mmCIF file of C-alpha atoms in Angstrom:
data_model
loop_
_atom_site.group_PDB
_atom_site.id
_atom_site.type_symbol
_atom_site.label_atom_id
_atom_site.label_comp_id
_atom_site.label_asym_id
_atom_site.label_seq_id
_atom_site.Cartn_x
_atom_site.Cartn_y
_atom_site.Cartn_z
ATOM 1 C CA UNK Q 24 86.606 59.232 123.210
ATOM 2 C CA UNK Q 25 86.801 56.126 125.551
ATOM 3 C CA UNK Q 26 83.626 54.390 123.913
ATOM 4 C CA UNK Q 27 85.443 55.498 120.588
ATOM 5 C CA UNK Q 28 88.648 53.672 121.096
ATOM 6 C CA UNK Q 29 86.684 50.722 121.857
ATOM 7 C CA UNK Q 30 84.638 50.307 119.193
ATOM 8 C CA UNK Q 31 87.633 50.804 117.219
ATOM 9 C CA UNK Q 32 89.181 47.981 118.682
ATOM 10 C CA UNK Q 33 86.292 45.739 119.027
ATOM 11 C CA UNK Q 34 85.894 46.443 114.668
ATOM 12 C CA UNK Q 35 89.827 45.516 114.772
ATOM 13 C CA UNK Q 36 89.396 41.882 116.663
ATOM 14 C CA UNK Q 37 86.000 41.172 114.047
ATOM 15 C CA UNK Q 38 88.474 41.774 111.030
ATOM 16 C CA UNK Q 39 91.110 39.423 112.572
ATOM 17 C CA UNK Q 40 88.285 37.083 113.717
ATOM 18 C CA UNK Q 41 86.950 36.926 110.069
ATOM 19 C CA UNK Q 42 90.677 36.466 108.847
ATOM 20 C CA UNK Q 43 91.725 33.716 110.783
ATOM 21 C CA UNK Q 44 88.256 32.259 110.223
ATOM 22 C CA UNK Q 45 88.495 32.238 106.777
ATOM 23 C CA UNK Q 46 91.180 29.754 106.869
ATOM 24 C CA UNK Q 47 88.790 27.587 109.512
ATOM 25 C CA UNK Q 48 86.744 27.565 107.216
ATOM 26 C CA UNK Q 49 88.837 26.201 104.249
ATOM 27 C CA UNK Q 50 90.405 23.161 106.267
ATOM 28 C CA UNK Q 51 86.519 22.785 107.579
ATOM 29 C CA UNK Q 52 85.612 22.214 103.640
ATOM 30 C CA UNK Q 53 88.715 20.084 103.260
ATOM 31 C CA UNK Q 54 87.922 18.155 106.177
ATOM 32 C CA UNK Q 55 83.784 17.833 104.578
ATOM 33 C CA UNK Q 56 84.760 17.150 101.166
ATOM 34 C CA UNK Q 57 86.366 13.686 102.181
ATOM 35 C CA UNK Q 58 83.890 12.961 105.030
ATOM 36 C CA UNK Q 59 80.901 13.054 102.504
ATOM 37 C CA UNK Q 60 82.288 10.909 99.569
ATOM 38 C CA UNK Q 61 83.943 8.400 102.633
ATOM 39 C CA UNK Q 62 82.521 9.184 106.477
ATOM 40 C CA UNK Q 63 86.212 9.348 107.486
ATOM 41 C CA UNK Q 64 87.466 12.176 109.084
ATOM 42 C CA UNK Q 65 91.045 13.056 107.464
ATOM 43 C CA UNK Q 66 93.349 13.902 110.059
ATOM 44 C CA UNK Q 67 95.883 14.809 107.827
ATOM 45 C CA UNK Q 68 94.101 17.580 106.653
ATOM 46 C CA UNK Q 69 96.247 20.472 108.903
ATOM 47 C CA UNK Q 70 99.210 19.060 106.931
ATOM 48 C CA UNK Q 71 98.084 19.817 103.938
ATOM 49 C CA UNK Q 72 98.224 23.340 104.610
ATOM 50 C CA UNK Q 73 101.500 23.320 106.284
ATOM 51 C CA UNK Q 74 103.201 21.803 103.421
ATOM 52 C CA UNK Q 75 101.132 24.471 101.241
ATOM 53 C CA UNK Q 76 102.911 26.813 103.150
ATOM 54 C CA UNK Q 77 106.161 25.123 103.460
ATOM 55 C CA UNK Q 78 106.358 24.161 99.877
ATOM 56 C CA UNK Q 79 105.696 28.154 98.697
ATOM 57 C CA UNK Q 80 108.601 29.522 100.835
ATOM 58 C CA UNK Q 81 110.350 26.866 99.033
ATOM 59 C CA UNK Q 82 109.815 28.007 95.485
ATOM 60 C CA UNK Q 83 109.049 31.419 95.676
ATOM 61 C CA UNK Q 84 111.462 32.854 98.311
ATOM 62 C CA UNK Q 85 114.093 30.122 98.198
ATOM 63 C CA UNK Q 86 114.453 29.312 94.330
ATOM 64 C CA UNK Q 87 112.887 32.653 93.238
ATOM 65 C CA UNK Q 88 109.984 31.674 91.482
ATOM 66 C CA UNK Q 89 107.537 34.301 90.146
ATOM 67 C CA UNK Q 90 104.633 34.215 92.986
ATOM 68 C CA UNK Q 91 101.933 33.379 90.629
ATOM 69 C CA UNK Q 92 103.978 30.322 89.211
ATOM 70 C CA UNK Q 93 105.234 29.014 92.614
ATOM 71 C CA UNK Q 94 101.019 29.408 93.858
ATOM 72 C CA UNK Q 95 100.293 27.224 91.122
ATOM 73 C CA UNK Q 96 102.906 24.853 91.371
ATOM 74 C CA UNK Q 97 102.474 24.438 95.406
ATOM 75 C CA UNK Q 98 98.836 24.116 94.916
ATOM 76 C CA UNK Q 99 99.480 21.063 91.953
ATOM 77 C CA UNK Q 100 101.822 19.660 94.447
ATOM 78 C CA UNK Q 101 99.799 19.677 97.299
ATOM 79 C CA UNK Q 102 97.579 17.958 95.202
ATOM 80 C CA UNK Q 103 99.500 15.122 93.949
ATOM 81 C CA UNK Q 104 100.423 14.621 97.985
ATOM 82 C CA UNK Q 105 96.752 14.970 98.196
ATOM 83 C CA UNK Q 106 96.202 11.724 95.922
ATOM 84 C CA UNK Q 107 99.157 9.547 97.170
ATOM 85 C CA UNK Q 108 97.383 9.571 100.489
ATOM 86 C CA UNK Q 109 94.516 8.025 99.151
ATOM 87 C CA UNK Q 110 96.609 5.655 96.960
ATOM 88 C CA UNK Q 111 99.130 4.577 99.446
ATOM 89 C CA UNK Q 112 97.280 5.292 102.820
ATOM 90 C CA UNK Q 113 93.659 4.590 102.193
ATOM 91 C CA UNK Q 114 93.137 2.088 99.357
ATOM 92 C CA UNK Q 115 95.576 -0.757 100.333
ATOM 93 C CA UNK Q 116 93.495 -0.931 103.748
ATOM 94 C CA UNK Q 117 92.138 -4.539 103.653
ATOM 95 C CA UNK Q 118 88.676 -4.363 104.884
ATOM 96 C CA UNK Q 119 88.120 -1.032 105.776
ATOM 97 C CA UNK Q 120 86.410 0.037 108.402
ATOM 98 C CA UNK Q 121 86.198 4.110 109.445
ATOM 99 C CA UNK Q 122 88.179 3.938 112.266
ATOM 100 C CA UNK Q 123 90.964 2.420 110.679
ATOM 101 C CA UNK Q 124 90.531 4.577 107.844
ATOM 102 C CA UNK Q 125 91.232 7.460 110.189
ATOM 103 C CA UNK Q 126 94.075 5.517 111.860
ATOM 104 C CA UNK Q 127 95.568 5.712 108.731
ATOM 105 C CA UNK Q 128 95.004 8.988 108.238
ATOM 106 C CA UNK Q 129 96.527 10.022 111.706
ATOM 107 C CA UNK Q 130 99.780 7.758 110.630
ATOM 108 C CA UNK Q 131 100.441 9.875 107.428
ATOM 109 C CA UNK Q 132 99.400 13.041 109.473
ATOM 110 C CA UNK Q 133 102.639 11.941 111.482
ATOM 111 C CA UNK Q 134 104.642 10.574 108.284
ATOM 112 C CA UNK Q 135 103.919 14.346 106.583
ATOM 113 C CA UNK Q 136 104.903 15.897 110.214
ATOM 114 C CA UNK Q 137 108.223 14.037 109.878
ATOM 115 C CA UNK Q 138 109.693 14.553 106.155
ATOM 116 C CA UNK Q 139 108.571 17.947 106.464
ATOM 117 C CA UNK Q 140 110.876 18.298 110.174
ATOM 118 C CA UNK Q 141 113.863 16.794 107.974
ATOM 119 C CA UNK Q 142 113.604 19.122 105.069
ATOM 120 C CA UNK Q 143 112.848 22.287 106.310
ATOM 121 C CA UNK Q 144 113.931 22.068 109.847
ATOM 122 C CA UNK Q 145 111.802 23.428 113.113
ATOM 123 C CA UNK Q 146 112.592 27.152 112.518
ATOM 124 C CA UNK Q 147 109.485 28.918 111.191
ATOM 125 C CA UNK Q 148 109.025 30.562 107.897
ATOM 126 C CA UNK Q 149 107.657 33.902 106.487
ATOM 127 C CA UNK Q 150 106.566 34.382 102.913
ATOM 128 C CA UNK Q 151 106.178 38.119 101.287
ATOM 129 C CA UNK Q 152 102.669 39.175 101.603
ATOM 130 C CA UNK Q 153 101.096 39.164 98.218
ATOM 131 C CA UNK Q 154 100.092 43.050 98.184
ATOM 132 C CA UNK Q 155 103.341 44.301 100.855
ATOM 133 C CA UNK Q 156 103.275 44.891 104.085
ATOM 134 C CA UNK Q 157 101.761 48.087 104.024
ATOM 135 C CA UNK Q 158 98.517 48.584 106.340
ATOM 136 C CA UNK Q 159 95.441 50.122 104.998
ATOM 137 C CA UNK Q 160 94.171 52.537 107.179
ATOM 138 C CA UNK Q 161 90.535 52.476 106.706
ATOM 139 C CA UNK Q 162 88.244 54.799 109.594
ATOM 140 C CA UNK Q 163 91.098 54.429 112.257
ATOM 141 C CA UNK Q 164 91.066 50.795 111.815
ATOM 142 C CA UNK Q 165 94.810 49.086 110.711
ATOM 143 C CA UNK Q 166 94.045 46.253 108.282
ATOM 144 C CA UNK Q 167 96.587 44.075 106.913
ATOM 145 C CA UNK Q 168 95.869 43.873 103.119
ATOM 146 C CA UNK Q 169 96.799 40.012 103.316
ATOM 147 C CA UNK Q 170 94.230 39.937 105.730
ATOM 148 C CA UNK Q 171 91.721 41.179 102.458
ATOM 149 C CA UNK Q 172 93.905 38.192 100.149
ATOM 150 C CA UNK Q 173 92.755 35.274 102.874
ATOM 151 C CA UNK Q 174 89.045 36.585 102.576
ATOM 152 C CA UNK Q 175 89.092 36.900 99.096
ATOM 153 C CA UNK Q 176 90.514 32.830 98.739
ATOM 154 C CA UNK Q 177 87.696 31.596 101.054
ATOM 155 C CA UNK Q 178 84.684 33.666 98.796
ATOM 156 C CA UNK Q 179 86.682 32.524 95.032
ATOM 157 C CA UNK Q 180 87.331 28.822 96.731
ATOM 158 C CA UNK Q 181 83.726 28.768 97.637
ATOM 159 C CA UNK Q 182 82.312 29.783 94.907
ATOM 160 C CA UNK Q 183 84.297 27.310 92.555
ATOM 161 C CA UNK Q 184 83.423 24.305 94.847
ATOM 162 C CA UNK Q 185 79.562 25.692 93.998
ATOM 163 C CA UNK Q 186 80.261 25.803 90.248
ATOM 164 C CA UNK Q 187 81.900 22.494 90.095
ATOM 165 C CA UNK Q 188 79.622 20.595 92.217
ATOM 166 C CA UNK Q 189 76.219 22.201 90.932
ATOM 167 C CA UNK Q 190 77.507 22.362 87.339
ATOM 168 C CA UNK Q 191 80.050 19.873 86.550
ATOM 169 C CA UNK Q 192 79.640 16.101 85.690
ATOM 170 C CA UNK Q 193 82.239 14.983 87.985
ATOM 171 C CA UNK Q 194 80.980 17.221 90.774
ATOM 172 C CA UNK Q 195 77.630 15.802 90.204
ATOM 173 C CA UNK Q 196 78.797 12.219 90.622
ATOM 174 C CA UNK Q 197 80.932 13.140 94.215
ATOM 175 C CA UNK Q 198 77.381 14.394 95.330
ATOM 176 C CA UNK Q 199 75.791 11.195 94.151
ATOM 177 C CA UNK Q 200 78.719 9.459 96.210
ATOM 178 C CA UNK Q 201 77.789 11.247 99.333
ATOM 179 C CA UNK Q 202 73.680 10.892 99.038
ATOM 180 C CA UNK Q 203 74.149 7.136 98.936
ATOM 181 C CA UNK Q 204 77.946 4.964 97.469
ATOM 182 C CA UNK Q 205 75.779 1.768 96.924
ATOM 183 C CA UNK Q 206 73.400 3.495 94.401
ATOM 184 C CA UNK Q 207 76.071 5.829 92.724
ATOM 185 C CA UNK Q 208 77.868 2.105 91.951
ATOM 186 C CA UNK Q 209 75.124 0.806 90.340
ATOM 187 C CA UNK Q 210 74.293 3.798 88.167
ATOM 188 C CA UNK Q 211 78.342 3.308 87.074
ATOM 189 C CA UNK Q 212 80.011 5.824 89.123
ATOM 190 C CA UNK Q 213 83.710 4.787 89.860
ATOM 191 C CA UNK Q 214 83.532 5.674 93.409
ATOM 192 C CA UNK Q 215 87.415 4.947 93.793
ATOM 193 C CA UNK Q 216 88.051 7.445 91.630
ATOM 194 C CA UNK Q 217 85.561 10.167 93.558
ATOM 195 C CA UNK Q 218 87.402 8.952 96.581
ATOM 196 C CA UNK Q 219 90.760 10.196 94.606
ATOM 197 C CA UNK Q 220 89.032 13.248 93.707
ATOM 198 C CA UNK Q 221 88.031 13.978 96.814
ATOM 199 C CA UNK Q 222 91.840 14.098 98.101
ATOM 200 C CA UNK Q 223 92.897 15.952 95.183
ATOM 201 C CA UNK Q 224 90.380 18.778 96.068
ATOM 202 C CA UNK Q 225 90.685 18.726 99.712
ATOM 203 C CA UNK Q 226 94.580 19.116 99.756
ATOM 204 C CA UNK Q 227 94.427 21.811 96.791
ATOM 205 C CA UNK Q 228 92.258 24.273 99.464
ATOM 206 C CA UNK Q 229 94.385 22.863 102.300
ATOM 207 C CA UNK Q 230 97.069 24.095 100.193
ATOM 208 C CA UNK Q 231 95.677 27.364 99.261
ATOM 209 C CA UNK Q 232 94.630 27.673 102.986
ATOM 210 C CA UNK Q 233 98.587 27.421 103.902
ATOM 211 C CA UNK Q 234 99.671 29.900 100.964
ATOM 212 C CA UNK Q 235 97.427 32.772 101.868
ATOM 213 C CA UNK Q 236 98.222 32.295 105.988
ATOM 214 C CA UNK Q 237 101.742 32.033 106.233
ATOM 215 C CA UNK Q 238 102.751 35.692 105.522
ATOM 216 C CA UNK Q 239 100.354 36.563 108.480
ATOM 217 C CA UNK Q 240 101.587 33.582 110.880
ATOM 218 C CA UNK Q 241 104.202 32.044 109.623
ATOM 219 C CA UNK Q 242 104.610 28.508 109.075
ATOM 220 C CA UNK Q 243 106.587 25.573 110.307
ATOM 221 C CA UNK Q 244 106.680 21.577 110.287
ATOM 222 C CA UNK Q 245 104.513 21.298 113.256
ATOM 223 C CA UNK Q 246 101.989 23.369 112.257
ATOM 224 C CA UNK Q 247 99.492 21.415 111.211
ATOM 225 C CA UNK Q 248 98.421 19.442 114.150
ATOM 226 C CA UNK Q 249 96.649 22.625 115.766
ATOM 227 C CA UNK Q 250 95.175 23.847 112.396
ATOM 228 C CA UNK Q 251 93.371 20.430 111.760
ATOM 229 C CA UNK Q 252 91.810 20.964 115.222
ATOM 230 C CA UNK Q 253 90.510 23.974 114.441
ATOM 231 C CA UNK Q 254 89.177 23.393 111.438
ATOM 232 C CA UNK Q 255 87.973 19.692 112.680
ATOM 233 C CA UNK Q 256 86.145 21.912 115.596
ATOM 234 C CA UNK Q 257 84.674 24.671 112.722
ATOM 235 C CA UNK Q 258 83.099 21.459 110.432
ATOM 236 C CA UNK Q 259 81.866 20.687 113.916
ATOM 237 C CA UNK Q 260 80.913 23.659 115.011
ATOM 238 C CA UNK Q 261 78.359 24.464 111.351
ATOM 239 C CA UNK Q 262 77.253 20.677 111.109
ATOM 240 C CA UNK Q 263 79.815 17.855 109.746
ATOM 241 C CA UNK Q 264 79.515 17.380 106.458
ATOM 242 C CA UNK Q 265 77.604 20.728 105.603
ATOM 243 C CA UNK Q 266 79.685 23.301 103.031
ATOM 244 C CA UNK Q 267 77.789 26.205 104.356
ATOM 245 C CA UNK Q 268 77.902 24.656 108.010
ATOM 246 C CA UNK Q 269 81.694 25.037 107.351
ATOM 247 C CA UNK Q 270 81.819 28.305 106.070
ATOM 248 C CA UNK Q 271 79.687 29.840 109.227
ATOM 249 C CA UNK Q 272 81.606 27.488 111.622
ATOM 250 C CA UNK Q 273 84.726 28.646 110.673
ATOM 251 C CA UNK Q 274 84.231 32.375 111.196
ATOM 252 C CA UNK Q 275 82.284 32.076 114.141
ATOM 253 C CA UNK Q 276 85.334 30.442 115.489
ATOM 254 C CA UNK Q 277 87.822 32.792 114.007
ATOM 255 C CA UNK Q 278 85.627 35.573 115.669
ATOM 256 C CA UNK Q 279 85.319 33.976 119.086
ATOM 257 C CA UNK Q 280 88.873 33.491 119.069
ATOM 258 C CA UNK Q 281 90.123 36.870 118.416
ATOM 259 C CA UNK Q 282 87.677 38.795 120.617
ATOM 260 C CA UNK Q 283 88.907 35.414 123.350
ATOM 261 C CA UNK Q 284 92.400 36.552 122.548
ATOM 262 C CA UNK Q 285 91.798 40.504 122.369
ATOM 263 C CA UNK Q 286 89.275 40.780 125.619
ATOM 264 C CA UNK Q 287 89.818 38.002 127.944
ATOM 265 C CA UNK Q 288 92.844 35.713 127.927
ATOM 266 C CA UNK Q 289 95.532 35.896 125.137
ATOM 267 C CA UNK Q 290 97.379 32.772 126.846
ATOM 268 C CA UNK Q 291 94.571 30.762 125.530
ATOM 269 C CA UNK Q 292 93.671 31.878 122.189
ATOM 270 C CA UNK Q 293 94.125 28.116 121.205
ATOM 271 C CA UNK Q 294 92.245 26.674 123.685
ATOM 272 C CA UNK Q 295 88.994 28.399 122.589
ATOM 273 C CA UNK Q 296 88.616 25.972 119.499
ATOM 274 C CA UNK Q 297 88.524 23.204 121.778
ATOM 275 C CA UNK Q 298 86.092 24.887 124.223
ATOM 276 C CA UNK Q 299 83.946 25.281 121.449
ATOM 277 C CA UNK Q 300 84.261 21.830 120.402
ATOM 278 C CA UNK Q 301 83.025 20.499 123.425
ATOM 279 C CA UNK Q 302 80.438 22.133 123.773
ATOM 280 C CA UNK Q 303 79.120 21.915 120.295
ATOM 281 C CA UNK Q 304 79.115 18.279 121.295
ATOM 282 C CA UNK Q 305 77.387 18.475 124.343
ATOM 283 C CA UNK Q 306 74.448 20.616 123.172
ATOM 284 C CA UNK Q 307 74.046 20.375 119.518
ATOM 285 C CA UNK Q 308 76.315 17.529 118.054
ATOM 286 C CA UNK Q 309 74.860 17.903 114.995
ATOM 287 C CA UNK Q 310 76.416 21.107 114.793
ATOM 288 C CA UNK Q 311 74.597 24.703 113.610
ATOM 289 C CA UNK Q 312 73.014 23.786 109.902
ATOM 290 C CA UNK Q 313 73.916 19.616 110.381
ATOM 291 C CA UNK Q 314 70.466 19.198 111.474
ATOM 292 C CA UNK Q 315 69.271 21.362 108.260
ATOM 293 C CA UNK Q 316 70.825 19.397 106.111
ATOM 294 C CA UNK Q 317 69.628 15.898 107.318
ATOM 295 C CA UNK Q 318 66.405 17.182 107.132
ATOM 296 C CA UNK Q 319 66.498 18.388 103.290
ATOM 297 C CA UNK Q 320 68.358 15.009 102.597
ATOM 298 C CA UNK Q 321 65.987 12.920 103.847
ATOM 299 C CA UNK Q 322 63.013 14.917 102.185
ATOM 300 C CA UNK Q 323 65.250 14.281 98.921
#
């Protein structure tokens, strides 16, 4: 009966660990879409999906709206926030380099941090699960069914980014941005406007990221500080720069967090991220599949 009850709750921790890892995972592909059309690492990434979050309790709890109206309209205006930062932050740089790039990056980070303090406050948020609160009891285990709504956003959000950068024109030319800027220029790519793509796509997942979490964790301004680590450590983690890198980064570190949390020391269930991080960098700094994919791209 022991060995019983702990299988049961060693099953429970893997479907929290693949929950929270699922939205790893999302900021990790926010985080790679950017790096690959720029190198720069957006630090402003967690704050897309607190504002994602933020903005939803906004319109669908405070003003009412219907929740598939108020997921669209968070998600557009994530989106537009998405491409101001390239417009206001990154563009007017004179002479760019990557590190001041990301120091611009880290000064909207703190600019989003701050409007987002004055309007909402510091108190935390909740948003209505999409399905209720009611558990599904499935073989003794308790499982949230926004847990099954987070999952389900990381598979449809994956497979579109597939679609549209396999299939599509524009997709094709962000690719051709990452493989190499200088020959994507000549062959009449706008690479601004990839850049402002880019944004745009990152901060819609970011957004959809903070949408699908906040009914589990809640949400508040300074939120998104912790959530850009984690995701910073997941790209790491599967190989900067790789979408499927991301993807297994993300719920490895989702997992090793929650069986951290459920086994060993709860105190420190955010530290584990940046345990991992180090020692991702220590003993494989090109990260899980980052070495994979240099490989195929210089075979291409």
């Amino acid at each position: 009966m022991e060995s019983f009850t702990l299988t049961q709750q060693l099953l429970q921790f893997m479907v929290t660990g693949l929950t929270i890892g699922s939205i790893y995972a999302m900021v990790a592909i926010g985080f790679n879409i950017i790096y690959n059309v720029t190198e720069v690492l957006n630090l402003a990434q967690g704050e897309f999906v607190m504002l994602g979050g933020l903005i939803m309790v906004s319109l669908h709890v405070a003003l009412g709206l219907p929740l598939v109206a108020a997921f669209a309209a968070t998600v557009a205006t994530v989106t537009v926030v998405g491409m101001l930062l390239d417009r206001l932050a990154i563009r007017p740089v004179r002479q760019p380099t990557v590190m001041s790039l990301i120091i611009a990056t880290v000064a909207a980070s703190m600019i989003f941090k701050g409007l987002a303090m004055l309007i909402w406050g510091k108190n935390p948020y909740d948003l209505p699960a999409f399905s209720g609160r009611e558990p599904i009891l499935l073989g003794g285990l308790v499982i949230q069914s926004q847990y099954l709504w987070v999952i389900g956003f990381m598979v449809l959000v994956t497979v579109l980014l597939a679609l549209f950068f396999n299939r599509t024109i524009l997709g094709k030319a962000m690719r051709a941005c990452s493989d190499n800027g200088a020959a994507a220029r000549l062959v009449g790519i706008n690479t601004q406007q990839m850049v402002l793509l880019a944004f745009a796509v990152s901060a819609a997942i970011g957004a959809v990221a903070g949408i699908t979490l906040t009914p589990i964790a809640l949400m508040d301004y300074d939120r998104g500080a912790m959530l850009a680590i984690k995701g910073f450590a997941a790209a790491i983690l599967g190989g900067l720069g790789s979408f499927p890198g991301a993807i297994l980064g993300g719920i490895i570190l989702g997992l090793i967090e929650s069986y951290g949390a459920g086994l060993l020391l709860s105190g420190y269930k955010d530290a584990y991220a940046l345990i991992v991080l180090l020692l991702v960098l220590f003993l494989r700094p090109s990260g899980i599949l980052g070495g994979m994919a240099a490989a195929r791209s210089k075979r291409v």
